[in-house]
Amino acid sequence: MLMQVEGCATCGGRRRCFKAAWQTSHFSYFGVKEWGVRSKFCLHDVCSVVVSSRQQISMRREWRRSAVRFRIAASFGASADQCIPGVEKERRKILMSHTVNMSLLRARLAKSVGLVAACAAFSGAGAGADVVLDWNNVLLDTIRGYGDPGQSTGNIQAARAAAMMHTAVHDAVSGIDALNKPLWYSPYHVATSPGNANASREAAVAGAAHSVLTTMYPGFQVNFDAALNNTLAGLGGGQNVNDGLAWGQFVGNEILNARASDGTNSPQQYTPGTGPGNWVMPGADWGTSHWAHSNPWAMSSADQFLAPGPRALDSAEYAAAWQEVYDYGSVNSAVRTADQTEAVAYWQNGAGTHRPPGIWNVIAQSAINLSGTPGGVVGDSLSENARLFAHLNIALMDAGISSWNSKHEFNFWRPITAIHEADTDGNGATASDAAWVPLVDAVGSPEYTSGLSTFSMAAAMILTEYFGENYNFSSMSDGTSSNPDILRSFGSFAEAAFEAGDSRIWAGIHFRFSNEDGFDVGEGIADLVFNNYLLAIPTPGAGLAFVIGLAATGARRRR
């Protein structure tokens, strides 16, 4: 928990500071100045009135890591600093930023530019407000293979399909909003508008989604045609509907053209390593290795958020992570609880399901269905939903590219190999066990970083931006005949992301440091996407200077 305290000696009592009280079964302490050293002091480098939800999550995660280091020290009879060479001595500086109340921002905009009536009109969702969710469900069925696991989409391919469809949907809505609204969200790629300002936005959504999906998955054309006809049947026909449909199809084709040479169809250029620590291919090529160098959607390069690398094989931190997955990840584990085993099944998302990117789209739908569409400066549920799912899936796609890039760069072995061949790792705290079998057999790519952890924290931070911290929700897994539906509840999106990472340890397929570094990467990608893409901009004449100035100082968060 975070506690506000007065009278910091460093600040001379001039400002309020924060200190953290965090407790485990091993120890309690206030603040952490150095790894391995318990201390009580004011975190004067984070003086501010507000600590944002993302910063709270980052701070909690660092404190949680310090607990792991204390446990390592206890296990190996030395201080954490002695056990882990290169551990940073100072906690990472948390840069404060201004957290915007979007409802207040919308009200201030309305008052300042005389748009109270307009904003009130935009706040209610009319017919077709759920068309974005409708097509999101079509997308999820596509990823599942429409009931045929053999035609289901892989993890990173699912993320790309979602990013393709939802950026097209967003840009189709944005182009029409630009003609009609005092505030609208900037497009991701297609920066034009249709000729008819009254073109149906619902038809545009359907046209964009249909265009992208039929091109990417021609085998499901009949399903997409049926979904399109279902959308259009509720719109009544007419010129505005026809123009909206044509506009959406144009936008969809523009997105397809823009990504046609993004490197996802390039020849594979992957050579597996040999020796201790290197991933061993399970009798087949790593089929999506070339995606490691594909063109990102928001990042400047595929390696912009390259993770720092797996821990040295002879280090204490590696040994602790090895022991954890050895104990908890075995198919016959005596310490893994029934709840942990259920979590593994919930987050597994294998062939025939909506895959890891899909589960976060389902979670987003759950939040919208529970609380309604989050209010944004445009204040229209169709526009807000289109933007939310575009933000979410751009972040998921770049999270996938970044994780694949780290996998390709470090080529680290999976726990099953690390345990079977532990006698070769040079670490006296590990020992080979050729009989060890993981709970889940999933070794189709190198271990580091965890794709699920990277996907999950990127998605969790995007959804936290929309729905807030400490958002309680429940969501159902995507069950199959061998893995029935499971309902799980969470106290925040970050809590769900942390459990997703833990589930990979309990499954026996990832080490903790692979999760933790994936979390950091996912968080950075979410920051990049949310703060720099699909931003609110005014229509000319709608208080340009004021709106831009307010957005620059308040709506964008910097770290």
XYZ file of C-alpha atoms in Angstrom:
559
model
C 0.000 0.000 0.000
C 1.042 3.604 -0.414
C 0.914 6.020 2.510
C 1.157 9.784 2.257
C 3.481 11.319 4.844
C 4.376 14.849 5.812
C 7.620 16.577 6.625
C 10.267 14.867 4.516
C 13.719 15.892 5.751
C 15.095 15.892 2.222
C 12.279 18.090 0.983
C 12.415 20.313 4.059
C 8.785 19.619 4.780
C 7.760 21.719 1.803
C 6.110 18.926 -0.143
C 4.247 15.746 0.498
C 6.152 12.578 -0.114
C 5.244 8.963 -0.391
C 6.690 5.967 1.274
C 5.671 2.392 0.794
C 4.681 -0.116 3.380
C 4.951 -3.605 2.015
C 4.769 -6.806 3.998
C 5.502 -10.439 3.309
C 5.700 -13.453 5.557
C 9.447 -12.903 5.687
C 9.767 -9.269 6.685
C 8.225 -5.811 6.792
C 9.916 -2.615 5.789
C 9.310 0.958 4.708
C 10.866 1.752 1.372
C 13.833 0.107 -0.289
C 16.941 2.166 -0.875
C 19.238 -0.668 -1.823
C 18.540 -4.236 -2.787
C 19.229 -6.425 0.218
C 19.098 -3.540 2.698
C 15.958 -2.842 4.708
C 15.589 0.816 5.506
C 13.035 3.369 6.579
C 13.214 6.563 4.614
C 11.149 8.904 2.489
C 11.149 8.287 -1.228
C 11.861 11.949 -1.789
C 12.502 11.441 -5.490
C 8.795 10.788 -5.995
C 7.430 13.890 -4.281
C 4.047 14.692 -5.738
C 0.408 14.984 -4.887
C -0.480 12.004 -7.059
C 1.173 8.688 -7.787
C -0.373 7.292 -10.942
C -1.728 3.771 -11.092
C 1.000 2.632 -13.457
C 3.702 3.979 -11.168
C 2.123 2.229 -8.203
C 2.285 -0.999 -10.174
C 5.920 -0.406 -11.092
C 6.844 0.340 -7.492
C 5.018 -2.719 -6.193
C 6.757 -4.875 -8.734
C 10.192 -3.603 -7.686
C 9.442 -4.215 -4.036
C 8.192 -7.668 -4.931
C 11.485 -8.363 -6.680
C 13.387 -7.264 -3.620
C 11.515 -9.916 -1.645
C 12.676 -12.512 -4.148
C 16.231 -11.316 -3.609
C 15.857 -11.601 0.163
C 14.629 -15.167 -0.292
C 17.609 -15.889 -2.540
C 19.938 -14.503 0.105
C 18.317 -16.650 2.757
C 18.654 -19.705 0.567
C 22.301 -19.201 -0.260
C 23.556 -17.783 3.025
C 24.648 -14.401 1.729
C 23.302 -10.941 1.181
C 21.237 -10.364 -1.915
C 23.904 -8.069 -3.315
C 26.532 -10.768 -2.899
C 24.295 -13.364 -4.475
C 23.398 -11.408 -7.567
C 26.264 -9.679 -9.357
C 25.241 -6.506 -11.100
C 22.044 -5.879 -9.130
C 21.384 -2.174 -9.272
C 22.092 -0.449 -5.970
C 19.522 2.300 -6.283
C 15.848 1.747 -6.902
C 14.767 2.901 -10.306
C 13.686 6.528 -10.211
C 9.962 6.928 -10.627
C 9.183 10.031 -12.618
C 5.916 11.603 -11.631
C 3.273 12.640 -14.097
C -0.100 14.268 -14.035
C -3.093 11.953 -13.971
C -6.042 13.316 -15.905
C -9.651 12.939 -14.867
C -11.166 12.518 -18.316
C -14.660 13.470 -17.184
C -13.286 16.741 -15.816
C -11.272 17.298 -18.965
C -14.360 16.801 -21.118
C -16.346 19.231 -18.985
C -13.602 21.857 -19.151
C -13.379 21.488 -22.905
C -17.124 21.863 -23.236
C -17.225 24.958 -21.043
C -14.266 26.618 -22.710
C -15.282 26.170 -26.330
C -19.028 26.342 -25.905
C -19.732 22.695 -26.628
C -21.846 21.653 -23.658
C -24.838 20.700 -25.746
C -22.733 18.918 -28.324
C -20.903 16.846 -25.730
C -24.178 15.927 -24.084
C -25.462 14.707 -27.418
C -22.336 12.644 -27.966
C -22.445 11.017 -24.527
C -25.270 8.652 -25.382
C -24.695 5.677 -27.636
C -27.200 5.287 -30.404
C -28.094 2.271 -32.495
C -25.093 0.277 -33.592
C -22.970 1.305 -30.598
C -21.947 -2.321 -30.127
C -20.895 -2.926 -33.732
C -17.227 -2.673 -32.710
C -17.759 -5.423 -30.136
C -19.738 -7.448 -32.665
C -16.817 -7.476 -35.068
C -14.376 -8.089 -32.253
C -16.309 -11.302 -31.644
C -16.087 -12.173 -35.333
C -12.329 -11.670 -35.048
C -12.139 -13.943 -32.001
C -14.097 -16.672 -33.793
C -11.646 -16.339 -36.672
C -8.664 -16.782 -34.374
C -10.338 -19.885 -32.926
C -10.710 -21.317 -36.423
C -14.503 -21.291 -36.252
C -14.489 -24.505 -34.260
C -11.648 -26.211 -36.130
C -8.435 -26.138 -34.046
C -6.488 -27.096 -37.157
C -7.411 -23.757 -38.716
C -6.879 -21.668 -35.601
C -4.383 -18.815 -35.601
C -1.108 -18.794 -33.662
C -0.310 -16.344 -30.872
C 1.530 -13.595 -32.712
C -0.532 -14.078 -35.878
C -3.630 -13.489 -33.750
C -2.156 -10.247 -32.450
C -1.444 -9.055 -35.997
C -4.942 -9.886 -37.213
C -6.421 -7.954 -34.285
C -4.172 -4.949 -34.884
C -4.971 -4.974 -38.600
C -8.719 -5.132 -38.106
C -9.005 -2.717 -35.221
C -6.747 -0.006 -36.657
C -8.894 -0.180 -39.796
C -12.050 0.069 -37.692
C -10.662 3.015 -35.736
C -9.533 4.900 -38.827
C -12.889 4.318 -40.525
C -14.702 5.876 -37.554
C -12.107 8.628 -37.147
C -12.435 9.740 -40.764
C -16.179 10.321 -40.385
C -15.858 11.878 -36.926
C -13.413 14.410 -38.372
C -16.238 15.811 -40.493
C -18.821 16.035 -37.745
C -17.334 16.493 -34.289
C -15.519 19.270 -32.504
C -13.111 16.696 -31.112
C -12.071 13.449 -32.731
C -9.304 10.892 -32.414
C -6.380 11.040 -34.789
C -6.135 8.143 -37.234
C -3.497 5.462 -37.002
C -2.772 5.460 -40.744
C -5.590 6.646 -43.019
C -5.659 10.428 -42.637
C -8.510 11.215 -45.033
C -12.301 11.273 -44.833
C -15.215 10.094 -46.988
C -16.989 12.507 -49.307
C -20.274 12.108 -47.438
C -20.153 13.603 -43.943
C -23.295 11.637 -43.091
C -21.825 8.275 -44.060
C -22.867 5.585 -41.604
C -20.114 4.900 -39.075
C -21.595 1.499 -38.244
C -21.439 0.507 -41.923
C -17.887 1.850 -42.071
C -16.869 -0.354 -39.141
C -18.361 -3.400 -40.849
C -16.780 -2.532 -44.194
C -13.322 -2.043 -42.685
C -13.439 -5.216 -40.609
C -14.891 -7.301 -43.426
C -12.286 -6.067 -45.887
C -9.369 -6.929 -43.602
C -10.652 -10.315 -42.489
C -11.687 -11.584 -45.931
C -8.236 -10.762 -47.282
C -6.374 -12.323 -44.361
C -8.635 -15.373 -43.974
C -10.325 -16.107 -47.333
C -11.305 -19.572 -46.131
C -13.825 -17.998 -43.772
C -15.402 -15.734 -46.390
C -18.878 -17.172 -45.848
C -18.691 -16.379 -42.133
C -17.577 -12.815 -42.776
C -20.269 -12.259 -45.391
C -22.905 -13.444 -42.934
C -21.588 -11.064 -40.271
C -21.569 -8.180 -42.743
C -25.138 -8.875 -43.816
C -26.179 -9.024 -40.176
C -24.700 -5.589 -39.491
C -26.175 -4.005 -42.610
C -29.614 -5.502 -41.953
C -29.903 -3.400 -38.822
C -29.013 -0.135 -40.577
C -31.916 0.167 -42.971
C -30.021 0.762 -46.198
C -29.788 4.021 -48.116
C -27.007 6.197 -49.497
C -25.412 6.943 -46.142
C -25.098 3.241 -45.382
C -23.675 2.530 -48.842
C -21.162 5.354 -48.517
C -20.145 4.241 -45.046
C -19.602 0.694 -46.263
C -17.512 1.838 -49.215
C -15.467 4.125 -46.992
C -14.787 1.342 -44.514
C -13.723 -0.997 -47.312
C -11.339 1.672 -48.604
C -9.788 2.112 -45.155
C -9.444 -1.626 -44.672
C -7.626 -1.962 -47.978
C -5.323 0.930 -47.065
C -4.325 -0.799 -43.835
C -3.766 -4.064 -45.707
C -1.570 -2.299 -48.259
C 0.410 -0.525 -45.555
C 1.257 -3.820 -43.834
C 1.706 -5.956 -46.946
C 5.519 -5.839 -46.723
C 5.948 -5.688 -42.962
C 8.307 -8.658 -42.765
C 5.838 -11.205 -41.456
C 6.140 -13.180 -44.699
C 9.930 -12.938 -44.941
C 12.069 -16.098 -45.126
C 13.205 -17.425 -41.802
C 16.738 -16.492 -40.818
C 17.092 -18.357 -37.576
C 19.967 -20.585 -36.571
C 19.567 -22.318 -33.205
C 22.475 -22.256 -30.814
C 24.201 -25.134 -29.124
C 25.496 -25.803 -25.652
C 24.243 -25.005 -22.156
C 21.566 -22.335 -22.006
C 20.515 -22.621 -25.641
C 17.014 -23.514 -26.702
C 16.568 -26.923 -28.280
C 13.999 -27.082 -31.057
C 11.396 -29.840 -30.517
C 11.924 -31.571 -33.850
C 10.531 -28.680 -35.923
C 11.499 -25.178 -36.913
C 10.425 -22.168 -34.905
C 7.825 -21.233 -37.471
C 7.469 -17.547 -36.627
C 11.106 -16.693 -35.894
C 11.163 -14.106 -38.703
C 8.488 -12.098 -36.865
C 11.254 -11.091 -34.465
C 12.401 -8.536 -37.031
C 9.066 -7.554 -38.551
C 8.023 -3.927 -38.772
C 6.488 -2.730 -35.509
C 3.284 -0.722 -35.203
C 4.326 1.901 -32.660
C 7.906 1.079 -31.692
C 10.701 2.701 -33.672
C 12.283 -0.719 -34.229
C 11.673 -4.315 -33.245
C 14.411 -4.074 -30.620
C 13.415 -0.709 -29.117
C 12.398 -2.486 -25.900
C 14.900 -5.331 -26.064
C 14.880 -7.049 -22.681
C 18.156 -7.118 -20.687
C 18.640 -10.849 -21.087
C 18.217 -14.027 -19.051
C 20.154 -14.455 -15.856
C 23.615 -15.998 -15.915
C 23.455 -19.768 -15.550
C 25.840 -19.746 -12.597
C 23.976 -16.998 -10.718
C 21.891 -17.358 -7.591
C 18.901 -15.706 -9.231
C 18.935 -18.290 -12.016
C 19.163 -21.083 -9.451
C 16.207 -19.691 -7.513
C 14.125 -19.380 -10.683
C 15.169 -22.885 -11.731
C 14.134 -24.292 -8.357
C 10.785 -22.507 -8.446
C 9.765 -23.916 -11.805
C 11.170 -27.324 -10.834
C 8.975 -27.390 -7.736
C 5.814 -25.769 -9.058
C 5.862 -26.627 -12.764
C 6.141 -30.402 -12.668
C 3.187 -32.416 -13.861
C 3.330 -34.202 -10.498
C 4.102 -31.140 -8.364
C 3.380 -31.633 -4.678
C 3.369 -27.891 -3.915
C 1.255 -26.429 -6.720
C -2.236 -25.748 -5.406
C -5.523 -26.567 -7.098
C -6.110 -22.842 -7.647
C -2.723 -22.469 -9.309
C -3.456 -25.424 -11.553
C -6.775 -23.823 -12.470
C -4.948 -20.584 -13.311
C -2.697 -22.525 -15.675
C -5.751 -23.828 -17.514
C -7.376 -20.382 -17.580
C -4.356 -18.721 -19.205
C -3.290 -21.619 -21.436
C -5.169 -20.509 -24.571
C -3.832 -23.080 -27.007
C -5.037 -24.213 -30.422
C -8.752 -23.746 -30.993
C -9.023 -20.813 -28.557
C -8.737 -17.054 -28.968
C -5.054 -17.282 -27.929
C -3.331 -14.957 -25.394
C -4.052 -11.741 -27.343
C -7.677 -12.793 -27.609
C -8.206 -13.277 -23.899
C -7.326 -9.612 -23.325
C -9.882 -8.594 -25.934
C -12.426 -10.676 -24.016
C -11.372 -8.972 -20.775
C -11.852 -5.587 -22.449
C -15.329 -6.644 -23.533
C -16.077 -7.804 -19.984
C -15.107 -4.401 -18.606
C -17.208 -2.566 -21.190
C -20.201 -4.793 -20.514
C -19.778 -4.302 -16.768
C -19.114 -0.566 -16.619
C -20.004 0.796 -20.025
C -17.630 2.401 -22.451
C -15.111 4.608 -20.625
C -15.738 8.283 -21.184
C -13.187 10.019 -23.366
C -12.915 13.513 -24.743
C -14.992 12.570 -27.789
C -17.623 11.083 -25.494
C -19.224 8.738 -28.005
C -19.226 5.021 -27.280
C -18.642 3.964 -30.896
C -15.614 6.256 -31.209
C -14.337 5.309 -27.756
C -14.725 1.569 -28.361
C -12.990 1.832 -31.726
C -10.089 3.685 -30.117
C -9.863 1.380 -27.090
C -9.588 -1.782 -29.183
C -7.116 -0.138 -31.557
C -4.934 0.963 -28.624
C -5.210 -2.477 -27.042
C -4.294 -4.430 -30.144
C -1.493 -2.147 -31.319
C 0.072 -2.638 -27.892
C -0.480 -6.399 -28.041
C 1.080 -6.624 -31.495
C 4.201 -4.683 -30.563
C 4.435 -6.687 -27.339
C 4.540 -9.812 -29.472
C 7.187 -8.420 -31.810
C 9.321 -7.288 -28.876
C 9.067 -10.629 -27.080
C 9.872 -12.525 -30.275
C 12.860 -10.221 -30.790
C 14.213 -11.098 -27.339
C 13.575 -14.779 -27.973
C 15.557 -14.544 -31.184
C 18.343 -12.497 -29.603
C 18.937 -14.649 -26.519
C 17.751 -18.110 -27.657
C 17.379 -19.221 -24.042
C 16.481 -22.758 -23.104
C 13.119 -23.823 -21.743
C 12.853 -25.234 -18.210
C 12.475 -28.796 -19.476
C 15.916 -28.636 -21.108
C 17.385 -26.643 -18.235
C 16.272 -29.313 -15.770
C 17.195 -32.312 -17.870
C 20.645 -30.863 -18.564
C 21.259 -29.008 -15.316
C 24.594 -30.762 -14.810
C 25.949 -28.702 -17.720
C 24.951 -25.251 -16.415
C 27.892 -24.730 -14.061
C 25.598 -23.968 -11.127
C 26.125 -26.049 -8.013
C 22.595 -25.378 -6.795
C 20.928 -27.239 -9.689
C 20.964 -30.934 -10.527
C 19.759 -32.829 -13.577
C 16.478 -34.712 -13.412
C 15.783 -36.544 -16.655
C 12.405 -37.723 -15.348
C 11.009 -34.213 -14.826
C 7.995 -33.410 -17.021
C 6.239 -30.009 -17.146
C 2.516 -29.658 -16.563
C 2.117 -28.110 -20.028
C 4.088 -29.193 -23.082
C 4.848 -25.900 -24.836
C 8.373 -25.507 -26.186
C 7.733 -24.124 -29.679
C 9.947 -21.069 -29.250
C 12.866 -19.935 -27.083
C 12.001 -19.190 -23.461
C 13.065 -15.579 -22.886
C 10.970 -13.469 -22.676
C 7.555 -14.845 -21.815
C 5.200 -13.860 -24.597
C 2.160 -14.141 -22.337
C 3.711 -11.895 -19.680
C 4.669 -9.285 -22.271
C 1.265 -9.426 -23.960
C -0.515 -9.302 -20.623
C 1.192 -6.307 -19.050
C 0.901 -4.314 -22.274
C -2.826 -5.038 -22.351
C -3.278 -4.512 -18.610
C -1.708 -1.063 -18.731
C -3.818 0.003 -21.712
C -6.985 -1.116 -19.939
C -5.863 0.572 -16.717
C -5.638 3.829 -18.664
C -9.275 3.407 -19.663
C -10.892 1.846 -16.598
C -8.532 2.780 -13.780
C -6.497 0.967 -11.159
C -8.139 -1.456 -8.715
C -10.824 -2.301 -11.252
C -12.587 -5.484 -10.133
C -13.735 -7.814 -12.890
C -14.388 -11.429 -13.752
C -13.779 -13.128 -17.069
C -14.379 -16.553 -18.563
C -11.628 -18.549 -20.245
C -11.981 -19.871 -23.771
C -12.790 -23.485 -23.053
C -12.243 -26.461 -25.305
C -13.488 -30.036 -25.100
C -10.412 -30.995 -23.081
C -10.177 -27.751 -21.107
C -13.615 -26.492 -19.994
C -14.515 -22.856 -19.385
C -13.135 -21.350 -16.184
C -14.350 -18.165 -14.507
C -11.736 -16.168 -12.584
C -11.950 -12.823 -10.808
C -9.321 -10.140 -10.323
C -8.890 -6.948 -8.341
C -7.113 -5.111 -11.145
C -5.836 -5.616 -14.663
C -2.284 -5.703 -13.311
C -3.233 -8.486 -10.917
C -4.507 -10.476 -13.876
C -1.265 -9.842 -15.770
C 0.823 -10.975 -12.796
C -1.224 -14.163 -12.543
C -0.812 -14.761 -16.259
C 2.957 -14.684 -15.783
C 2.827 -16.883 -12.688
C 0.729 -19.407 -14.587
C 3.608 -20.020 -16.964
C 5.855 -20.917 -14.018
C 3.182 -23.224 -12.600
C 2.863 -24.733 -16.086
C 6.583 -25.491 -16.106
C 7.393 -23.494 -19.241
C 8.913 -20.181 -18.060
C 11.291 -18.797 -15.456
C 10.315 -15.907 -13.216
C 12.883 -13.488 -14.643
C 11.404 -14.072 -18.099
C 8.041 -12.942 -16.736
C 9.396 -9.951 -14.847
C 11.372 -8.624 -17.799
C 8.374 -9.234 -20.046
C 6.249 -7.162 -17.673
C 8.667 -4.257 -17.955
C 8.657 -4.421 -21.742
C 4.874 -4.634 -21.915
C 4.503 -1.637 -19.634
C 6.881 0.430 -21.745
C 5.032 -0.456 -24.930
C 1.678 0.476 -23.397
C 3.084 3.865 -22.406
C 4.359 4.441 -25.918
C 1.104 3.468 -27.594
C -1.307 5.262 -25.287
C 0.653 8.498 -25.082
C 1.502 8.877 -28.745
C -1.221 7.307 -30.870
C -4.918 7.984 -31.509
C -4.822 11.254 -29.579
C -7.762 13.637 -29.355
C -7.544 16.550 -31.796
C -10.010 19.348 -32.540
C -11.823 20.115 -35.739
C -10.590 23.467 -37.129
C -12.320 26.355 -35.402
C -13.153 24.465 -32.207
C -10.854 26.223 -29.787
C -7.624 24.923 -31.276
C -5.104 26.685 -29.109
C -6.881 25.931 -25.851
C -7.549 22.292 -26.596
C -4.042 21.593 -27.832
C -2.495 23.382 -24.884
C -4.644 21.509 -22.385
C -3.959 18.179 -24.054
C -0.226 18.820 -24.058
C -0.079 19.665 -20.367
C -2.647 17.273 -19.009
C -3.813 14.484 -21.244
C -0.459 13.002 -22.122
C 1.536 11.219 -19.485
C 5.274 11.110 -19.647
C 7.608 8.902 -17.699
